[in-house]
PDB file of C-alpha atoms in Angstrom:
ATOM      1  CA  GLY A1099       4.369 -15.912  -7.246  1.00 87.00           C
ATOM      2  CA  ILE A1100       3.781 -12.898  -8.951  1.00 91.00           C
ATOM      3  CA  GLN A1101       6.949 -10.666  -9.730  1.00 94.00           C
ATOM      4  CA  VAL A1102       6.193  -6.691  -9.826  1.00 95.00           C
ATOM      5  CA  GLU A1103       8.969  -4.730 -10.956  1.00 96.00           C
ATOM      6  CA  GLN A1104       9.181  -0.799 -11.178  1.00 97.00           C
ATOM      7  CA  SER A1105      11.519   1.438 -13.268  1.00 98.00           C
ATOM      8  CA  PRO A1106      13.486   3.602 -12.826  1.00 98.00           C
ATOM      9  CA  PRO A1107      14.234   2.800  -9.141  1.00 96.00           C
ATOM     10  CA  ASP A1108      14.725   6.972  -8.990  1.00 97.00           C
ATOM     11  CA  LEU A1109      14.422   9.843 -10.814  1.00 97.00           C
ATOM     12  CA  ILE A1110      15.306  13.545 -10.600  1.00 97.00           C
ATOM     13  CA  LEU A1111      13.570  16.384 -12.322  1.00 96.00           C
ATOM     14  CA  GLN A1112      13.552  19.885 -12.583  1.00 97.00           C
ATOM     15  CA  GLU A1113      10.312  21.349 -11.790  1.00 98.00           C
ATOM     16  CA  GLY A1114       7.994  21.391 -15.188  1.00 97.00           C
ATOM     17  CA  ALA A1115       9.380  18.267 -16.897  1.00 98.00           C
ATOM     18  CA  ASN A1116       7.444  15.618 -17.802  1.00 97.00           C
ATOM     19  CA  SER A1117       8.274  11.778 -16.707  1.00 97.00           C
ATOM     20  CA  THR A1118       7.028   8.430 -17.399  1.00 98.00           C
ATOM     21  CA  LEU A1119       7.146   5.857 -14.711  1.00 98.00           C
ATOM     22  CA  ARG A1120       6.739   1.795 -15.709  1.00 98.00           C
ATOM     23  CA  CYS A1121       5.336  -1.164 -13.759  1.00 98.00           C
ATOM     24  CA  ASN A1122       5.818  -4.770 -15.143  1.00 98.00           C
ATOM     25  CA  PHE A1123       4.057  -7.694 -13.815  1.00 97.00           C
ATOM     26  CA  SER A1124       4.706 -11.347 -14.423  1.00 96.00           C
ATOM     27  CA  ASP A1125       1.546 -12.780 -14.608  1.00 94.00           C
ATOM     28  CA  SER A1126      -2.302 -11.935 -15.344  1.00 90.00           C
ATOM     29  CA  VAL A1127      -3.835  -9.473 -12.971  1.00 88.00           C
ATOM     30  CA  ASN A1128      -7.413  -8.056 -12.509  1.00 81.00           C
ATOM     31  CA  ASN A1129      -6.512  -5.247 -10.315  1.00 89.00           C
ATOM     32  CA  LEU A1130      -3.748  -2.746 -10.521  1.00 94.00           C
ATOM     33  CA  GLN A1131      -3.296   0.576  -8.514  1.00 95.00           C
ATOM     34  CA  TRP A1132      -0.872   3.302  -8.493  1.00 97.00           C
ATOM     35  CA  PHE A1133      -0.128   5.155  -5.096  1.00 96.00           C
ATOM     36  CA  HIS A1134       1.975   7.966  -4.096  1.00 97.00           C
ATOM     37  CA  GLN A1135       3.634   8.054  -0.731  1.00 96.00           C
ATOM     38  CA  ASN A1136       4.265  11.592   0.182  1.00 93.00           C
ATOM     39  CA  PRO A1137       7.416  12.959   2.089  1.00 89.00           C
ATOM     40  CA  TRP A1138       5.233  12.480   5.297  1.00 90.00           C
ATOM     41  CA  GLY A1139       4.538   8.719   4.525  1.00 91.00           C
ATOM     42  CA  GLN A1140       1.014   9.104   3.542  1.00 93.00           C
ATOM     43  CA  LEU A1141      -0.088   6.658   1.064  1.00 94.00           C
ATOM     44  CA  ILE A1142      -2.271   8.354  -1.574  1.00 93.00           C
ATOM     45  CA  ASN A1143      -4.384   6.493  -4.046  1.00 93.00           C
ATOM     46  CA  LEU A1144      -3.889   8.223  -7.604  1.00 96.00           C
ATOM     47  CA  PHE A1145      -5.422   5.514  -9.717  1.00 95.00           C
ATOM     48  CA  TYR A1146      -7.348   2.345  -9.852  1.00 93.00           C
ATOM     49  CA  ILE A1147      -6.632   1.089 -13.523  1.00 94.00           C
ATOM     50  CA  PRO A1148      -6.831  -2.808 -14.158  1.00 91.00           C
ATOM     51  CA  SER A1149      -7.371  -1.589 -17.979  1.00 93.00           C
ATOM     52  CA  GLY A1150      -7.298   1.073 -20.095  1.00 95.00           C
ATOM     53  CA  THR A1151      -6.429   5.002 -19.653  1.00 97.00           C
ATOM     54  CA  LYS A1152      -7.299   7.433 -16.912  1.00 97.00           C
ATOM     55  CA  GLN A1153      -6.605  10.932 -16.833  1.00 97.00           C
ATOM     56  CA  ASN A1154      -6.356  13.299 -13.544  1.00 96.00           C
ATOM     57  CA  GLY A1155      -5.257  16.531 -13.854  1.00 97.00           C
ATOM     58  CA  ARG A1156      -1.572  16.436 -14.670  1.00 97.00           C
ATOM     59  CA  LEU A1157      -1.559  12.721 -14.045  1.00 98.00           C
ATOM     60  CA  SER A1158      -2.629   9.857 -16.268  1.00 98.00           C
ATOM     61  CA  ALA A1159      -2.249   6.136 -16.279  1.00 98.00           C
ATOM     62  CA  THR A1160      -2.211   3.434 -18.848  1.00 98.00           C
ATOM     63  CA  THR A1161      -2.439  -0.140 -18.087  1.00 97.00           C
ATOM     64  CA  VAL A1162      -1.887  -2.957 -21.207  1.00 96.00           C
ATOM     65  CA  ALA A1163      -2.953  -6.005 -19.103  1.00 93.00           C
ATOM     66  CA  THR A1164      -2.271  -8.558 -22.136  1.00 93.00           C
ATOM     67  CA  GLU A1165       1.067  -7.134 -22.174  1.00 96.00           C
ATOM     68  CA  ARG A1166       1.556  -6.983 -18.418  1.00 97.00           C
ATOM     69  CA  TYR A1167       2.500  -3.604 -17.768  1.00 97.00           C
ATOM     70  CA  SER A1168       1.034  -0.261 -16.537  1.00 98.00           C
ATOM     71  CA  LEU A1169       2.643   3.261 -17.389  1.00 98.00           C
ATOM     72  CA  LEU A1170       2.299   6.781 -14.937  1.00 98.00           C
ATOM     73  CA  TYR A1171       2.663  10.137 -16.804  1.00 98.00           C
ATOM     74  CA  ILE A1172       3.545  13.168 -14.697  1.00 98.00           C
ATOM     75  CA  SER A1173       3.255  15.863 -16.842  1.00 97.00           C
ATOM     76  CA  SER A1174       4.619  19.691 -15.692  1.00 97.00           C
ATOM     77  CA  SER A1175       5.856  18.205 -12.468  1.00 97.00           C
ATOM     78  CA  GLN A1176       5.736  20.142  -9.421  1.00 97.00           C
ATOM     79  CA  THR A1177       7.926  19.832  -6.205  1.00 96.00           C
ATOM     80  CA  THR A1178       4.680  18.593  -4.287  1.00 96.00           C
ATOM     81  CA  ASP A1179       5.274  15.321  -6.788  1.00 97.00           C
ATOM     82  CA  SER A1180       8.199  14.327  -4.862  1.00 97.00           C
ATOM     83  CA  GLY A1181       7.963  11.069  -3.126  1.00 96.00           C
ATOM     84  CA  VAL A1182       7.683   7.496  -4.007  1.00 96.00           C
ATOM     85  CA  TYR A1183       5.553   5.963  -6.509  1.00 98.00           C
ATOM     86  CA  PHE A1184       4.149   2.322  -6.147  1.00 97.00           C
ATOM     87  CA  CYS A1185       2.261   0.178  -8.139  1.00 96.00           C
ATOM     88  CA  ALA A1186       0.156  -2.897  -6.472  1.00 94.00           C
ATOM     89  CA  VAL A1187      -1.626  -5.683  -8.227  1.00 92.00           C
ATOM     90  CA  PHE A1188      -3.934  -8.217  -6.641  1.00 87.00           C
ATOM     91  CA  TYR A1189      -2.821 -11.709  -7.331  1.00 86.00           C
ATOM     92  CA  GLY A1190      -4.040 -14.899  -5.210  1.00 82.00           C
ATOM     93  CA  GLN A1191      -5.546 -13.611  -2.018  1.00 79.00           C
ATOM     94  CA  ASN A1192      -3.631 -10.577  -1.579  1.00 83.00           C
ATOM     95  CA  PHE A1193      -2.222  -7.091  -2.804  1.00 87.00           C
ATOM     96  CA  VAL A1194       1.489  -7.220  -4.188  1.00 90.00           C
ATOM     97  CA  PHE A1195       3.439  -4.317  -4.334  1.00 93.00           C
ATOM     98  CA  GLY A1196       6.426  -3.082  -6.651  1.00 94.00           C
ATOM     99  CA  PRO A1197       9.517  -1.660  -4.790  1.00 93.00           C
ATOM    100  CA  GLY A1198       8.590   1.855  -5.991  1.00 95.00           C
ATOM    101  CA  THR A1199      10.265   4.692  -7.893  1.00 97.00           C
ATOM    102  CA  ARG A1200      11.730   7.536  -5.866  1.00 96.00           C
ATOM    103  CA  LEU A1201      10.957  10.877  -7.719  1.00 97.00           C
ATOM    104  CA  SER A1202      12.465  14.032  -6.716  1.00 97.00           C
ATOM    105  CA  VAL A1203      11.444  17.359  -8.181  1.00 97.00           C
ATOM    106  CA  LEU A1204      13.577  20.161  -7.810  1.00 97.00           C
ATOM    107  CA  PRO A1205      12.878  23.972  -7.597  1.00 95.00           C
TER     108      PRO A1205
ATOM    109  CA  ASN B 471     -16.897   8.583   5.956  1.00 77.00           C
ATOM    110  CA  ALA B 472     -13.622   8.601   8.085  1.00 82.00           C
ATOM    111  CA  GLY B 473     -12.103   5.931   5.853  1.00 94.00           C
ATOM    112  CA  VAL B 474      -9.409   3.912   7.599  1.00 97.00           C
ATOM    113  CA  THR B 475      -8.099   4.909  10.698  1.00 97.00           C
ATOM    114  CA  GLN B 476      -5.163   3.761  12.728  1.00 98.00           C
ATOM    115  CA  THR B 477      -4.046   4.215  16.260  1.00 97.00           C
ATOM    116  CA  PRO B 478      -1.861   5.043  17.875  1.00 97.00           C
ATOM    117  CA  LYS B 479       0.196   7.390  15.230  1.00 96.00           C
ATOM    118  CA  PHE B 480       3.334   6.957  17.262  1.00 97.00           C
ATOM    119  CA  GLN B 481       4.590   4.590  20.077  1.00 97.00           C
ATOM    120  CA  VAL B 482       7.667   3.564  21.793  1.00 97.00           C
ATOM    121  CA  LEU B 483       7.983   0.065  23.379  1.00 97.00           C
ATOM    122  CA  LYS B 484      10.842  -1.821  25.234  1.00 98.00           C
ATOM    123  CA  THR B 485      11.739  -5.187  24.376  1.00 98.00           C
ATOM    124  CA  GLY B 486       9.262  -7.872  25.539  1.00 97.00           C
ATOM    125  CA  GLN B 487       6.445  -5.422  25.657  1.00 97.00           C
ATOM    126  CA  SER B 488       3.303  -6.212  24.226  1.00 96.00           C
ATOM    127  CA  MET B 489       0.738  -3.805  22.631  1.00 96.00           C
ATOM    128  CA  THR B 490      -2.169  -3.849  20.010  1.00 98.00           C
ATOM    129  CA  LEU B 491      -2.200  -1.357  17.006  1.00 98.00           C
ATOM    130  CA  GLN B 492      -5.520  -0.763  16.195  1.00 98.00           C
ATOM    131  CA  CYS B 493      -7.575  -0.411  12.737  1.00 98.00           C
ATOM    132  CA  ALA B 494     -10.952   0.513  11.825  1.00 98.00           C
ATOM    133  CA  GLN B 495     -12.658   1.114   8.559  1.00 97.00           C
ATOM    134  CA  ASP B 496     -16.262   2.546   7.978  1.00 96.00           C
ATOM    135  CA  MET B 497     -16.736   1.813   4.606  1.00 94.00           C
ATOM    136  CA  ASN B 498     -18.073  -1.853   4.924  1.00 93.00           C
ATOM    137  CA  HIS B 499     -14.871  -3.397   3.258  1.00 94.00           C
ATOM    138  CA  GLU B 500     -14.752  -7.008   3.304  1.00 93.00           C
ATOM    139  CA  TYR B 501     -10.986  -7.224   2.874  1.00 93.00           C
ATOM    140  CA  MET B 502      -8.498  -5.725   5.646  1.00 95.00           C
ATOM    141  CA  SER B 503      -4.944  -6.126   5.775  1.00 95.00           C
ATOM    142  CA  TRP B 504      -1.585  -5.044   7.745  1.00 97.00           C
ATOM    143  CA  TYR B 505       1.457  -3.828   6.137  1.00 96.00           C
ATOM    144  CA  ARG B 506       5.157  -3.028   7.452  1.00 97.00           C
ATOM    145  CA  GLN B 507       7.362  -0.708   5.808  1.00 95.00           C
ATOM    146  CA  ASP B 508      10.977  -0.176   6.868  1.00 92.00           C
ATOM    147  CA  PRO B 509      13.519   2.436   5.734  1.00 83.00           C
ATOM    148  CA  GLY B 510      13.674   2.471   2.108  1.00 76.00           C
ATOM    149  CA  MET B 511      11.592  -0.445   1.220  1.00 78.00           C
ATOM    150  CA  GLY B 512       8.284  -1.024  -0.185  1.00 84.00           C
ATOM    151  CA  LEU B 513       5.324  -2.645   1.787  1.00 92.00           C
ATOM    152  CA  ARG B 514       5.354  -6.414   3.360  1.00 93.00           C
ATOM    153  CA  LEU B 515       2.044  -7.903   4.004  1.00 93.00           C
ATOM    154  CA  ILE B 516       1.688  -9.054   7.861  1.00 96.00           C
ATOM    155  CA  HIS B 517      -1.675 -10.558   7.919  1.00 96.00           C
ATOM    156  CA  TYR B 518      -5.108 -10.090   5.845  1.00 94.00           C
ATOM    157  CA  SER B 519      -8.628 -11.039   6.455  1.00 94.00           C
ATOM    158  CA  VAL B 520     -11.008 -11.465   3.737  1.00 91.00           C
ATOM    159  CA  GLY B 521     -14.167 -11.049   6.215  1.00 92.00           C
ATOM    160  CA  ALA B 522     -15.123 -11.086   9.617  1.00 94.00           C
ATOM    161  CA  GLY B 523     -14.006 -14.301  11.723  1.00 95.00           C
ATOM    162  CA  ILE B 524     -11.347 -15.269   8.760  1.00 94.00           C
ATOM    163  CA  THR B 525      -7.616 -14.353   8.639  1.00 96.00           C
ATOM    164  CA  ASP B 526      -4.574 -15.458   7.155  1.00 94.00           C
ATOM    165  CA  GLN B 527      -0.683 -14.849   7.060  1.00 95.00           C
ATOM    166  CA  GLY B 528       1.063 -12.697   4.607  1.00 93.00           C
ATOM    167  CA  GLU B 529       4.794 -12.576   3.787  1.00 90.00           C
ATOM    168  CA  VAL B 530       6.270 -11.413   7.201  1.00 94.00           C
ATOM    169  CA  PRO B 531       3.828 -12.911   9.999  1.00 96.00           C
ATOM    170  CA  ASN B 532       5.900 -14.249  12.749  1.00 96.00           C
ATOM    171  CA  GLY B 533       5.728 -12.446  15.987  1.00 96.00           C
ATOM    172  CA  TYR B 534       2.201 -10.809  15.212  1.00 97.00           C
ATOM    173  CA  ASN B 535      -1.357 -11.818  15.608  1.00 97.00           C
ATOM    174  CA  VAL B 536      -4.674 -10.646  14.266  1.00 98.00           C
ATOM    175  CA  SER B 537      -8.202 -11.293  14.925  1.00 96.00           C
ATOM    176  CA  ARG B 538     -11.366  -9.890  12.910  1.00 97.00           C
ATOM    177  CA  SER B 539     -14.304 -10.110  15.184  1.00 97.00           C
ATOM    178  CA  THR B 540     -16.074  -7.375  13.052  1.00 97.00           C
ATOM    179  CA  THR B 541     -16.122  -5.869   9.911  1.00 96.00           C
ATOM    180  CA  GLU B 542     -15.030  -2.583  10.932  1.00 97.00           C
ATOM    181  CA  ASP B 543     -12.110  -3.504  13.120  1.00 98.00           C
ATOM    182  CA  PHE B 544      -8.506  -5.337  12.619  1.00 98.00           C
ATOM    183  CA  PRO B 545      -6.430  -5.248  15.352  1.00 98.00           C
ATOM    184  CA  LEU B 546      -2.628  -6.004  14.915  1.00 98.00           C
ATOM    185  CA  ARG B 547      -1.103  -7.737  18.258  1.00 98.00           C
ATOM    186  CA  LEU B 548       2.669  -7.631  18.952  1.00 96.00           C
ATOM    187  CA  LEU B 549       2.958 -10.476  21.418  1.00 92.00           C
ATOM    188  CA  SER B 550       6.416  -9.546  22.727  1.00 96.00           C
ATOM    189  CA  ALA B 551       7.857  -6.944  20.862  1.00 97.00           C
ATOM    190  CA  ALA B 552      11.726  -6.974  19.486  1.00 97.00           C
ATOM    191  CA  PRO B 553      13.984  -4.081  17.842  1.00 97.00           C
ATOM    192  CA  SER B 554      13.440  -5.877  14.331  1.00 96.00           C
ATOM    193  CA  GLN B 555       9.736  -4.939  14.781  1.00 97.00           C
ATOM    194  CA  THR B 556      10.879  -1.252  14.513  1.00 97.00           C
ATOM    195  CA  SER B 557       8.830   0.083  11.526  1.00 97.00           C
ATOM    196  CA  VAL B 558       6.065   1.784  10.488  1.00 97.00           C
ATOM    197  CA  TYR B 559       2.817  -0.052   9.882  1.00 98.00           C
ATOM    198  CA  PHE B 560      -0.073   0.691   7.656  1.00 98.00           C
ATOM    199  CA  CYS B 561      -3.567  -0.868   7.810  1.00 98.00           C
ATOM    200  CA  ALA B 562      -5.543  -0.840   4.469  1.00 95.00           C
ATOM    201  CA  SER B 563      -9.096  -2.310   3.484  1.00 94.00           C
ATOM    202  CA  SER B 564     -10.856  -2.671   0.215  1.00 92.00           C
ATOM    203  CA  TYR B 565     -13.904  -4.463  -1.326  1.00 88.00           C
ATOM    204  CA  SER B 566     -13.475  -8.119  -1.864  1.00 81.00           C
ATOM    205  CA  ARG B 567     -12.163  -9.332  -5.231  1.00 70.00           C
ATOM    206  CA  LEU B 568     -15.989 -10.546  -5.949  1.00 70.00           C
ATOM    207  CA  ARG B 569     -16.692  -7.050  -6.560  1.00 71.00           C
ATOM    208  CA  PRO B 570     -16.406  -5.241  -9.859  1.00 63.00           C
ATOM    209  CA  SER B 571     -13.808  -2.619  -8.256  1.00 70.00           C
ATOM    210  CA  TYR B 572     -11.803  -3.264  -5.325  1.00 79.00           C
ATOM    211  CA  GLU B 573      -9.219  -0.643  -4.955  1.00 86.00           C
ATOM    212  CA  GLN B 574      -7.550  -0.500  -1.563  1.00 90.00           C
ATOM    213  CA  TYR B 575      -7.279   2.591   1.018  1.00 93.00           C
ATOM    214  CA  PHE B 576      -4.474   2.892   3.440  1.00 95.00           C
ATOM    215  CA  GLY B 577      -4.744   4.362   6.802  1.00 97.00           C
ATOM    216  CA  PRO B 578      -2.076   7.191   7.938  1.00 96.00           C
ATOM    217  CA  GLY B 579       0.237   4.795   9.783  1.00 97.00           C
ATOM    218  CA  THR B 580       1.671   3.763  13.172  1.00 97.00           C
ATOM    219  CA  ARG B 581       5.142   4.607  13.381  1.00 96.00           C
ATOM    220  CA  LEU B 582       6.629   2.067  16.294  1.00 97.00           C
ATOM    221  CA  THR B 583      10.128   2.143  17.839  1.00 97.00           C
ATOM    222  CA  VAL B 584      11.291  -0.857  19.942  1.00 97.00           C
ATOM    223  CA  THR B 585      13.852  -0.174  22.138  1.00 97.00           C
TER     224      THR B 585
END
């Protein structure tokens, strides 16, 4: 099956800093999503990005499908950005999730 | 649209009891799935369905049963609860992969404790 890896596993930032989260996958996929799980456990869709670049406010994402990776950029981080960020790909019949990056933004 | 809804939000069961976790979506999505998330871990797929009348097993199906009699509903049944099933359960839905765009949407989760 496909392997989905995320790095770094943990990240601590001061408010206002920028960060880049990475998602690597071991096979070709047609669908990639980024999610944010907030401290209350809710999973929030950030981007549906099988290829190319998208931006939404302070967040942007880039997927290079031919090289099997995706990047999530967070600029001017805020404490509300804290939580776990997951990437997920659709492979075969199912979505497969990476292990997540836990982000803590300190005031 | 209400999106993906789940009930109950919280549940405590005794070992051996059975119960059904409800999931419904109003987006006419063909694909629905159940995940469990244990503390500090990612999401593991329990069962999924690609359409009404069709279900299949995911990574961790043991101890769980599903059915899909309508497009909207996808209940998850715990047949005889065990402490190892203490977890947070998420339901999700999306269009099928035959569509140009099939992003997945999640419900708010059900926090289950088995004593």
